[in-house]
């Protein structure tokens, strides 16, 4: 019953990321006397208090304002070095493909009037077909699609097959088997 009669106020610093520092003050009752609070008086989320019969606590930060939430971040992707190299190579190939498409589109737009005169390229007339996009952009997409075989998509499939085979060998390796827990290696 006497815990319900306990009145007071806590003044704390604004939410921050630091888990090693804390400053605030605790004032009990209606008096002017306050006690300082430091990092030793702060329990972070998930902390267990042991060897203590009882204690009084006040929640200072909640939700996104907790120090644990402020320090949490998205876990980075775990990629092998080979995957980093392949991704970088794919970006270079994609950039080269875009550059070749731009160069081809520019050259075609400059010299397309010459090609209109060839009856075997445009048998139905002058060859001036209308497209929805501006000529340079429409032809850029056309050449980009034509150059798409520069990108070795099968490389990703081959890497995934190799990863699967390696994980199978790791799981099947008797040298990595834990007899105590009766558990094979996880890959």
XYZ file of N, CA, C and O in Angstrom:
748
model
N 0.772 -1.179 0.000
C 0.000 0.000 0.000
C 0.824 1.258 0.000
O 0.391 2.243 -0.575
N 1.990 1.309 0.690
C 2.712 2.570 0.786
C 3.392 2.934 -0.520
O 3.741 4.084 -0.754
N 3.554 1.971 -1.438
C 4.171 2.283 -2.740
C 3.251 3.167 -3.562
O 3.714 3.986 -4.357
N 1.952 3.037 -3.364
C 1.012 3.888 -4.110
C 1.060 5.326 -3.631
O 0.713 6.244 -4.368
N 1.454 5.525 -2.426
C 1.514 6.877 -1.881
C 2.800 7.602 -2.282
O 2.942 8.781 -2.018
N 3.715 6.896 -2.915
C 4.995 7.474 -3.321
C 4.771 8.455 -4.469
O 4.221 8.117 -5.505
N 5.185 9.689 -4.284
C 5.034 10.733 -5.300
C 6.385 11.385 -5.552
O 7.208 11.499 -4.648
N 6.583 11.817 -6.763
C 7.828 12.491 -7.084
C 7.894 12.819 -8.556
O 6.922 12.640 -9.310
N 9.051 13.291 -8.977
C 9.247 13.673 -10.379
C 10.682 13.338 -10.786
O 11.601 13.409 -9.969
N 10.842 12.957 -12.045
C 12.161 12.684 -12.607
C 12.386 13.664 -13.744
O 11.542 13.813 -14.628
N 13.517 14.353 -13.700
C 13.927 15.195 -14.818
C 15.100 14.490 -15.482
O 16.076 14.154 -14.821
N 14.977 14.243 -16.783
C 16.020 13.507 -17.501
C 16.423 14.279 -18.746
O 15.660 15.103 -19.262
N 17.632 13.965 -19.204
C 18.127 14.588 -20.431
C 17.291 14.121 -21.618
O 16.633 13.079 -21.547
N 17.288 14.876 -22.704
C 16.554 14.428 -23.897
C 17.094 13.091 -24.388
O 18.245 12.744 -24.107
N 16.299 12.323 -25.126
C 16.761 11.019 -25.624
C 18.041 11.160 -26.449
O 18.184 12.084 -27.236
N 18.984 10.232 -26.215
C 20.233 10.235 -26.963
C 20.650 8.795 -27.234
O 20.071 7.858 -26.703
N 21.692 8.627 -28.044
C 22.179 7.290 -28.394
C 23.148 6.727 -27.362
O 23.374 5.535 -27.311
N 23.733 7.579 -26.558
C 24.789 7.147 -25.648
C 24.241 6.209 -24.577
O 23.327 6.568 -23.827
N 24.815 5.006 -24.489
C 24.375 4.059 -23.464
C 25.278 4.113 -22.240
O 25.027 3.439 -21.256
N 26.320 4.931 -22.284
C 27.270 5.004 -21.177
C 27.088 6.245 -20.315
O 27.711 6.354 -19.260
N 26.285 7.192 -20.781
C 26.085 8.417 -20.008
C 24.602 8.650 -19.792
O 23.768 8.251 -20.604
N 24.291 9.286 -18.702
C 22.916 9.675 -18.397
C 22.989 10.750 -17.327
O 23.784 10.657 -16.388
N 22.178 11.776 -17.445
C 22.099 12.773 -16.385
C 20.640 13.131 -16.178
O 19.860 13.263 -17.122
N 20.306 13.248 -14.925
C 18.950 13.595 -14.547
C 18.888 13.825 -13.058
O 19.893 13.805 -12.350
N 17.693 14.043 -12.571
C 17.523 14.236 -11.131
C 16.183 13.654 -10.715
O 15.231 13.593 -11.495
N 16.121 13.234 -9.466
C 14.924 12.638 -8.882
C 14.519 13.475 -7.685
O 15.324 13.749 -6.793
N 13.258 13.916 -7.691
C 12.726 14.674 -6.570
C 11.555 13.886 -6.001
O 10.595 13.597 -6.714
N 11.634 13.510 -4.740
C 10.565 12.763 -4.083
C 9.712 13.707 -3.256
O 10.231 14.612 -2.591
N 8.400 13.466 -3.289
C 7.477 14.300 -2.520
C 7.381 15.690 -3.099
O 7.666 15.939 -4.269
N 6.993 16.631 -2.271
C 6.811 18.005 -2.755
C 7.973 18.894 -2.360
O 7.917 20.102 -2.524
N 9.042 18.310 -1.839
C 10.197 19.093 -1.398
C 11.031 19.603 -2.551
O 10.857 19.222 -3.701
N 11.946 20.509 -2.187
C 12.827 21.089 -3.199
C 14.115 20.295 -3.348
O 14.902 20.555 -4.242
N 14.350 19.336 -2.470
C 15.595 18.576 -2.492
C 15.524 17.500 -3.579
O 14.565 16.739 -3.649
N 16.547 17.437 -4.445
C 16.573 16.435 -5.500
C 17.890 15.672 -5.432
O 18.895 16.185 -4.966
N 17.849 14.451 -5.915
C 19.035 13.601 -5.948
C 19.479 13.449 -7.399
O 18.639 13.227 -8.281
N 20.786 13.545 -7.642
C 21.253 13.394 -9.029
C 21.144 11.933 -9.477
O 21.288 11.014 -8.688
N 20.888 11.759 -10.771
C 20.837 10.429 -11.385
C 21.926 10.355 -12.450
O 22.129 11.303 -13.207
N 22.610 9.222 -12.496
C 23.667 9.025 -13.485
C 23.479 7.710 -14.217
O 22.445 7.035 -14.089
N 24.476 7.319 -14.965
C 24.404 6.082 -15.752
C 24.244 4.859 -14.858
O 23.674 3.849 -15.277
N 24.717 4.934 -13.601
C 24.561 3.812 -12.673
C 23.114 3.612 -12.256
O 22.749 2.541 -11.761
N 22.275 4.626 -12.427
C 20.874 4.541 -12.033
C 19.953 4.186 -13.188
O 18.738 4.158 -13.017
N 20.507 3.929 -14.366
C 19.703 3.678 -15.563
C 19.823 2.216 -15.972
O 20.924 1.699 -16.108
N 18.695 1.558 -16.147
C 18.674 0.195 -16.678
C 18.143 0.261 -18.100
O 17.050 0.765 -18.338
N 18.919 -0.247 -19.034
C 18.513 -0.236 -20.441
C 17.537 -1.359 -20.720
O 17.457 -2.337 -19.963
N 16.812 -1.243 -21.791
C 15.838 -2.256 -22.185
C 16.512 -3.625 -22.301
O 17.584 -3.747 -22.892
N 15.889 -4.636 -21.744
C 16.419 -5.983 -21.815
C 17.375 -6.325 -20.678
O 17.849 -7.444 -20.583
N 17.675 -5.354 -19.808
C 18.577 -5.595 -18.687
C 17.854 -6.349 -17.579
O 16.676 -6.101 -17.317
N 18.534 -7.274 -16.929
C 17.966 -8.005 -15.793
C 18.648 -7.539 -14.524
O 19.875 -7.545 -14.439
N 17.860 -7.175 -13.532
C 18.364 -6.747 -12.231
C 18.393 -7.965 -11.325
O 17.370 -8.592 -11.090
N 19.560 -8.318 -10.815
C 19.700 -9.523 -9.991
C 20.192 -9.162 -8.594
O 20.671 -8.066 -8.354
N 20.074 -10.139 -7.699
C 20.533 -9.992 -6.321
C 19.905 -8.787 -5.627
O 20.565 -8.089 -4.853
N 18.668 -8.521 -5.928
C 17.944 -7.409 -5.324
C 16.567 -7.914 -4.918
O 15.850 -8.492 -5.740
N 16.198 -7.689 -3.677
C 14.903 -8.169 -3.190
C 13.762 -7.364 -3.805
O 12.742 -7.918 -4.192
N 13.919 -6.040 -3.894
C 12.875 -5.201 -4.482
C 13.482 -3.874 -4.909
O 14.567 -3.505 -4.476
N 12.766 -3.175 -5.768
C 13.199 -1.839 -6.190
C 12.007 -1.087 -6.757
O 10.996 -1.672 -7.119
N 12.126 0.222 -6.803
C 11.151 1.066 -7.464
C 11.783 1.558 -8.765
O 12.967 1.896 -8.791
N 10.999 1.612 -9.793
C 11.518 2.050 -11.083
C 10.574 2.998 -11.776
O 9.372 3.005 -11.528
N 11.126 3.803 -12.631
C 10.359 4.747 -13.438
C 10.806 4.574 -14.884
O 11.998 4.519 -15.167
N 9.850 4.490 -15.791
C 10.176 4.409 -17.210
C 10.463 5.821 -17.703
O 9.619 6.714 -17.591
N 11.660 6.000 -18.228
C 12.069 7.333 -18.667
C 11.879 7.499 -20.172
O 11.342 8.496 -20.637
N 12.313 6.520 -20.943
C 12.207 6.595 -22.403
C 11.414 5.394 -22.893
O 11.575 4.282 -22.386
N 10.570 5.603 -23.911
C 9.783 4.511 -24.488
C 9.837 4.579 -26.003
O 10.149 5.611 -26.589
N 9.505 3.458 -26.633
C 9.397 3.412 -28.103
C 10.711 3.712 -28.791
O 11.759 3.187 -28.451
N 10.646 4.603 -29.767
C 11.833 4.948 -30.550
C 12.826 5.783 -29.760
O 13.944 5.999 -30.188
N 12.406 6.303 -28.622
C 13.289 7.147 -27.821
C 14.221 6.340 -26.926
O 15.125 6.907 -26.322
N 14.010 5.017 -26.814
C 14.914 4.221 -25.981
C 16.298 4.203 -26.608
O 16.448 4.307 -27.829
N 17.279 4.075 -25.776
C 18.654 4.095 -26.286
C 18.945 2.880 -27.147
O 19.722 2.950 -28.089
N 18.327 1.765 -26.823
C 18.531 0.565 -27.638
C 17.934 0.768 -29.033
O 18.517 0.369 -30.034
N 16.747 1.384 -29.103
C 16.119 1.625 -30.406
C 16.919 2.636 -31.219
O 17.038 2.513 -32.440
N 17.467 3.648 -30.533
C 18.258 4.648 -31.250
C 19.578 4.075 -31.767
O 20.141 4.568 -32.728
N 20.097 3.051 -31.109
C 21.355 2.443 -31.544
C 21.148 1.301 -32.523
O 22.108 0.781 -33.069
N 19.921 0.874 -32.698
C 19.689 -0.228 -33.630
C 19.707 0.304 -35.057
O 19.289 1.415 -35.331
N 20.217 -0.501 -35.931
C 20.260 -0.141 -37.352
C 20.035 -1.398 -38.164
O 20.130 -2.511 -37.656
N 19.745 -1.211 -39.418
C 19.540 -2.360 -40.290
C 20.841 -3.137 -40.418
O 21.914 -2.546 -40.536
N 20.709 -4.439 -40.390
C 21.906 -5.257 -40.538
C 22.363 -5.204 -41.990
O 21.546 -5.277 -42.910
N 23.662 -5.081 -42.203
C 24.151 -5.030 -43.578
C 24.015 -6.394 -44.251
O 23.981 -7.427 -43.588
N 23.908 -6.354 -45.560
C 23.837 -7.596 -46.309
C 25.162 -8.343 -46.192
O 26.227 -7.737 -46.309
N 25.063 -9.625 -45.961
C 26.272 -10.434 -45.871
C 26.513 -11.067 -47.231
O 25.854 -12.018 -47.612
N 27.435 -10.492 -47.953
C 27.771 -10.981 -49.284
C 29.228 -11.426 -49.302
O 30.079 -10.827 -48.647
N 29.483 -12.443 -50.054
C 30.864 -12.910 -50.221
C 31.622 -11.911 -51.078
O 31.037 -11.098 -51.804
N 32.941 -11.959 -50.991
C 33.770 -11.061 -51.799
C 33.502 -11.241 -53.283
O 33.500 -10.271 -54.043
N 33.271 -12.491 -53.694
C 32.979 -12.759 -55.099
C 31.702 -12.038 -55.528
O 31.636 -11.476 -56.632
N 30.690 -12.031 -54.655
C 29.444 -11.350 -55.003
C 29.645 -9.849 -55.108
O 29.037 -9.189 -55.960
N 30.501 -9.265 -54.250
C 30.817 -7.838 -54.367
C 31.485 -7.550 -55.710
O 31.150 -6.567 -56.379
N 32.424 -8.393 -56.108
C 33.128 -8.206 -57.379
C 32.162 -8.340 -58.552
O 32.171 -7.520 -59.481
N 31.283 -9.351 -58.495
C 30.320 -9.560 -59.581
C 29.345 -8.392 -59.655
O 29.022 -7.913 -60.750
N 28.884 -7.897 -58.512
C 27.964 -6.754 -58.522
C 28.626 -5.519 -59.118
O 28.007 -4.779 -59.885
N 29.889 -5.303 -58.765
C 30.612 -4.163 -59.321
C 30.790 -4.333 -60.831
O 30.620 -3.386 -61.604
N 31.115 -5.547 -61.257
C 31.282 -5.812 -62.690
C 29.970 -5.611 -63.439
O 29.952 -5.078 -64.552
N 28.864 -6.034 -62.821
C 27.553 -5.847 -63.454
C 27.225 -4.367 -63.619
O 26.654 -3.960 -64.635
N 27.574 -3.548 -62.614
C 27.333 -2.103 -62.738
C 28.173 -1.503 -63.859
O 27.698 -0.641 -64.606
N 29.402 -1.969 -63.993
C 30.258 -1.476 -65.088
C 29.676 -1.884 -66.436
O 29.614 -1.079 -67.370
N 29.228 -3.138 -66.536
C 28.643 -3.615 -67.796
C 27.366 -2.841 -68.110
O 27.119 -2.440 -69.257
N 26.543 -2.592 -67.088
C 25.291 -1.853 -67.288
C 25.579 -0.418 -67.739
O 24.916 0.107 -68.641
N 26.583 0.217 -67.129
C 26.963 1.570 -67.543
C 27.490 1.596 -68.969
O 27.158 2.490 -69.749
N 28.302 0.604 -69.313
C 28.827 0.505 -70.677
C 27.700 0.288 -71.674
O 27.685 0.888 -72.756
N 26.757 -0.557 -71.294
C 25.608 -0.825 -72.158
C 24.801 0.456 -72.388
O 24.390 0.750 -73.512
N 24.570 1.238 -71.326
C 23.844 2.500 -71.467
C 24.596 3.494 -72.331
O 24.007 4.200 -73.154
N 25.925 3.545 -72.162
C 26.751 4.446 -72.960
C 26.757 4.037 -74.430
O 26.613 4.889 -75.330
N 26.880 2.743 -74.711
C 26.823 2.258 -76.098
C 25.463 2.547 -76.724
O 25.374 2.920 -77.901
N 24.406 2.381 -75.937
C 23.062 2.664 -76.449
C 22.910 4.145 -76.766
O 22.316 4.520 -77.787
N 23.463 5.021 -75.911
C 23.394 6.462 -76.175
C 24.187 6.832 -77.423
O 23.719 7.613 -78.258
N 25.364 6.258 -77.560
C 26.195 6.519 -78.741
C 25.508 6.014 -80.011
O 25.449 6.728 -81.029
N 24.953 4.814 -79.958
C 24.262 4.250 -81.122
C 23.021 5.049 -81.466
O 22.724 5.281 -82.647
N 22.280 5.482 -80.453
C 21.077 6.278 -80.693
C 21.437 7.609 -81.348
O 20.775 8.043 -82.298
N 22.489 8.253 -80.844
C 22.913 9.532 -81.430
C 23.360 9.348 -82.873
O 22.978 10.126 -83.761
N 24.132 8.306 -83.128
C 24.604 8.069 -84.502
C 23.437 7.741 -85.427
O 23.408 8.191 -86.579
N 22.458 6.979 -84.950
C 21.320 6.638 -85.787
C 20.469 7.876 -86.067
O 20.025 8.078 -87.198
N 20.233 8.705 -85.038
C 19.409 9.902 -85.238
C 20.053 10.871 -86.230
O 19.359 11.538 -86.990
N 21.378 10.928 -86.233
C 22.085 11.813 -87.155
C 22.007 11.284 -88.584
O 21.827 12.044 -89.545
N 22.088 9.945 -88.758
C 22.180 9.390 -90.112
C 20.937 8.620 -90.547
O 20.995 7.908 -91.545
N 19.800 8.752 -89.861
C 18.632 7.937 -90.205
C 18.019 8.324 -91.558
O 17.448 7.478 -92.236
N 18.152 9.560 -91.982
C 17.597 9.965 -93.276
C 18.265 9.195 -94.419
O 17.626 8.876 -95.434
N 19.513 8.864 -94.240
C 20.231 8.088 -95.247
C 19.651 6.676 -95.351
O 19.538 6.118 -96.449
N 19.281 6.089 -94.222
C 18.757 4.718 -94.224
C 17.335 4.638 -94.780
O 16.896 3.588 -95.219
N 16.596 5.745 -94.759
C 15.221 5.721 -95.269
C 15.182 5.429 -96.773
O 14.160 4.995 -97.287
N 16.270 5.684 -97.435
C 16.277 5.489 -98.882
C 16.441 4.034 -99.291
O 16.225 3.696 -100.463
N 16.808 3.148 -98.381
C 17.003 1.744 -98.722
C 15.671 1.016 -98.708
O 15.039 0.874 -97.675
N 15.245 0.522 -99.878
C 13.934 -0.108 -100.000
C 13.864 -1.415 -99.212
O 12.798 -1.821 -98.772
N 14.990 -2.107 -99.049
C 14.968 -3.398 -98.353
C 14.902 -3.230 -96.830
O 14.610 -4.164 -96.113
N 15.218 -2.022 -96.318
C 15.059 -1.769 -94.886
C 13.648 -1.286 -94.560
O 13.082 -1.645 -93.527
N 13.092 -0.473 -95.442
C 11.752 0.067 -95.245
C 10.936 -0.178 -96.506
O 10.759 0.720 -97.325
N 10.401 -1.375 -96.698
C 9.723 -1.710 -97.947
C 8.372 -1.014 -98.124
O 7.871 -0.934 -99.216
N 7.793 -0.467 -97.079
C 6.441 0.091 -97.183
C 6.424 1.582 -97.460
O 5.393 2.224 -97.348
N 7.500 2.177 -97.727
C 7.479 3.600 -98.001
C 8.715 4.288 -97.468
O 9.822 3.770 -97.563
N 8.488 5.466 -96.882
C 9.634 6.271 -96.488
C 10.229 5.882 -95.131
O 11.274 6.391 -94.763
N 9.587 4.999 -94.379
C 10.151 4.519 -93.124
C 9.986 5.465 -91.962
O 10.572 5.276 -90.913
N 9.201 6.475 -92.132
C 9.011 7.451 -91.057
C 7.865 7.011 -90.152
O 6.785 7.581 -90.173
N 8.136 5.975 -89.386
C 7.122 5.497 -88.445
C 7.180 6.362 -87.196
O 8.239 6.801 -86.768
N 6.028 6.611 -86.632
C 5.996 7.463 -85.445
C 6.035 6.589 -84.192
O 5.411 5.535 -84.131
N 6.799 7.037 -83.239
C 6.842 6.370 -81.946
C 6.396 7.374 -80.888
O 6.424 8.585 -81.110
N 5.984 6.866 -79.765
C 5.429 7.730 -78.724
C 6.505 8.620 -78.109
O 6.284 9.802 -77.878
N 7.667 8.057 -77.868
C 8.761 8.796 -77.233
C 9.494 9.646 -78.248
O 9.405 9.404 -79.459
N 10.244 10.634 -77.788
C 11.124 11.355 -78.729
C 12.094 10.364 -79.370
O 12.457 9.355 -78.768
N 12.502 10.658 -80.599
C 13.334 9.718 -81.359
C 14.572 9.268 -80.588
O 14.869 8.082 -80.510
N 15.313 10.209 -80.008
C 16.563 9.846 -79.342
C 16.317 8.901 -78.169
O 17.075 7.973 -77.958
N 15.219 9.112 -77.415
C 14.927 8.261 -76.271
C 14.393 6.902 -76.711
O 14.790 5.860 -76.187
N 13.523 6.899 -77.724
C 12.990 5.640 -78.236
C 14.077 4.753 -78.812
O 14.107 3.541 -78.553
N 14.997 5.357 -79.566
C 16.086 4.572 -80.130
C 17.103 4.162 -79.054
O 17.748 3.132 -79.175
N 17.238 4.997 -77.985
C 18.112 4.595 -76.891
C 17.594 3.302 -76.260
O 18.352 2.378 -76.018
N 16.269 3.239 -75.993
C 15.694 2.010 -75.445
C 15.877 0.839 -76.407
O 16.173 -0.279 -75.994
N 15.692 1.095 -77.695
C 15.860 0.030 -78.694
C 17.282 -0.536 -78.650
O 17.479 -1.751 -78.579
N 18.277 0.350 -78.682
C 19.662 -0.118 -78.661
C 20.039 -0.726 -77.314
O 20.821 -1.668 -77.255
N 19.479 -0.191 -76.229
C 19.763 -0.765 -74.905
C 19.292 -2.219 -74.849
O 19.988 -3.090 -74.346
N 18.105 -2.472 -75.397
C 17.584 -3.843 -75.424
C 18.412 -4.716 -76.372
O 18.678 -5.880 -76.086
N 18.850 -4.139 -77.486
C 19.680 -4.917 -78.414
C 21.025 -5.305 -77.791
O 21.559 -6.369 -78.086
N 21.560 -4.447 -76.937
C 22.845 -4.736 -76.299
C 22.698 -5.519 -74.996
O 23.677 -5.701 -74.275
N 21.525 -6.004 -74.689
C 21.306 -6.668 -73.396
C 22.095 -7.964 -73.259
O 22.293 -8.442 -72.146
N 22.564 -8.560 -74.351
C 23.350 -9.785 -74.194
C 24.771 -9.500 -73.712
O 25.538 -10.421 -73.528
N 25.117 -8.260 -73.461
C 26.385 -7.967 -72.809
C 26.352 -8.389 -71.346
O 27.379 -8.691 -70.752
N 25.164 -8.381 -70.752
C 24.999 -8.701 -69.334
C 24.866 -10.213 -69.166
O 23.886 -10.801 -69.603
N 25.831 -10.854 -68.524
C 25.763 -12.310 -68.352
C 24.865 -12.701 -67.174
O 25.335 -12.901 -66.056
N 23.569 -12.805 -67.437
C 22.608 -13.170 -66.392
C 22.911 -14.562 -65.856
O 22.726 -14.838 -64.684
N 23.395 -15.443 -66.714
C 23.653 -16.811 -66.278
C 24.747 -16.870 -65.211
O 24.864 -17.859 -64.495
N 25.525 -15.801 -65.077
C 26.566 -15.774 -64.057
C 25.965 -15.876 -62.659
O 26.477 -16.585 -61.800
N 24.844 -15.186 -62.436
C 24.179 -15.269 -61.133
C 23.673 -16.681 -60.874
O 23.800 -17.196 -59.767
N 23.087 -17.301 -61.872
C 22.583 -18.669 -61.705
C 23.733 -19.624 -61.394
O 23.611 -20.487 -60.511
N 24.859 -19.464 -62.071
C 26.015 -20.336 -61.811
C 26.542 -20.124 -60.394
O 26.906 -21.088 -59.704
N 26.554 -18.875 -59.924
C 27.003 -18.611 -58.556
C 26.075 -19.253 -57.531
O 26.532 -19.796 -56.526
N 24.765 -19.191 -57.770
C 23.810 -19.788 -56.833
C 23.958 -21.307 -56.791
O 23.850 -21.911 -55.725
N 24.207 -21.942 -57.936
C 24.433 -23.392 -57.957
C 25.688 -23.730 -57.157
O 25.702 -24.684 -56.367
N 26.754 -22.937 -57.318
C 27.986 -23.170 -56.552
C 27.741 -22.983 -55.061
O 28.220 -23.772 -54.243
N 26.997 -21.945 -54.680
C 26.686 -21.720 -53.258
C 25.893 -22.883 -52.685
O 26.139 -23.315 -51.560
N 24.923 -23.393 -53.445
C 24.118 -24.522 -52.984
C 24.993 -25.759 -52.788
O 24.889 -26.460 -51.779
N 25.874 -26.027 -53.755
C 26.751 -27.199 -53.660
C 27.693 -27.074 -52.460
O 27.882 -28.041 -51.709
N 28.250 -25.893 -52.250
C 29.150 -25.701 -51.115
C 28.412 -25.871 -49.792
O 28.940 -26.484 -48.862
N 27.195 -25.344 -49.678
C 26.443 -25.508 -48.429
C 26.084 -26.975 -48.205
O 26.078 -27.449 -47.063
N 25.812 -27.727 -49.266
C 25.526 -29.153 -49.126
C 26.747 -29.890 -48.582
O 26.642 -30.727 -47.691
N 27.932 -29.565 -49.128
C 29.155 -30.219 -48.665
C 29.466 -29.858 -47.213
O 29.955 -30.683 -46.450
N 29.189 -28.620 -46.820
C 29.411 -28.215 -45.428
C 28.475 -28.980 -44.496
O 28.883 -29.468 -43.442
N 27.200 -29.102 -44.884
C 26.229 -29.830 -44.055
C 26.588 -31.310 -43.956
O 26.346 -31.945 -42.938
N 27.154 -31.872 -45.006
C 27.454 -33.310 -45.046
C 28.821 -33.654 -44.483
O 29.143 -34.836 -44.363
N 29.627 -32.665 -44.141
C 30.981 -32.919 -43.665
C 30.947 -33.489 -42.241
O 30.481 -32.839 -41.307
N 31.438 -34.707 -42.082
C 31.444 -35.354 -40.771
C 32.422 -34.686 -39.812
O 32.252 -34.761 -38.593
N 33.429 -34.036 -40.332
C 34.375 -33.311 -39.491
C 33.745 -32.104 -38.812
O 34.262 -31.605 -37.818
N 32.639 -31.612 -39.346
C 31.947 -30.456 -38.774
C 30.717 -30.872 -37.965
O 29.958 -30.021 -37.522
N 30.506 -32.156 -37.771
C 29.355 -32.662 -37.032
C 29.618 -32.546 -35.534
O 30.681 -32.930 -35.047
N 28.662 -32.021 -34.788
C 28.790 -31.865 -33.339
C 28.047 -33.009 -32.661
O 26.815 -33.028 -32.626
N 28.813 -33.975 -32.134
C 28.196 -35.152 -31.507
C 27.490 -34.789 -30.211
O 26.465 -35.372 -29.866
N 28.045 -33.834 -29.471
C 27.481 -33.458 -28.179
C 26.051 -32.935 -28.323
O 25.171 -33.272 -27.542
N 25.805 -32.130 -29.350
C 24.468 -31.570 -29.578
C 23.699 -32.340 -30.649
O 22.558 -31.982 -30.950
N 24.333 -33.353 -31.234
C 23.719 -34.128 -32.310
C 23.212 -33.203 -33.414
O 22.057 -33.228 -33.812
N 24.133 -32.376 -33.900
C 23.754 -31.338 -34.863
C 24.813 -31.219 -35.950
O 25.999 -31.043 -35.645
N 24.408 -31.305 -37.222
C 25.377 -31.039 -38.306
C 25.626 -29.550 -38.438
O 24.904 -28.727 -37.859
N 26.634 -29.184 -39.204
C 26.925 -27.760 -39.447
C 25.783 -27.154 -40.235
O 25.207 -27.771 -41.124
N 25.434 -25.928 -39.885
C 24.387 -25.207 -40.595
C 25.015 -24.278 -41.608
O 25.926 -23.524 -41.271
N 24.530 -24.333 -42.826
C 25.068 -23.448 -43.866
C 23.932 -22.870 -44.663
O 22.890 -23.429 -44.806
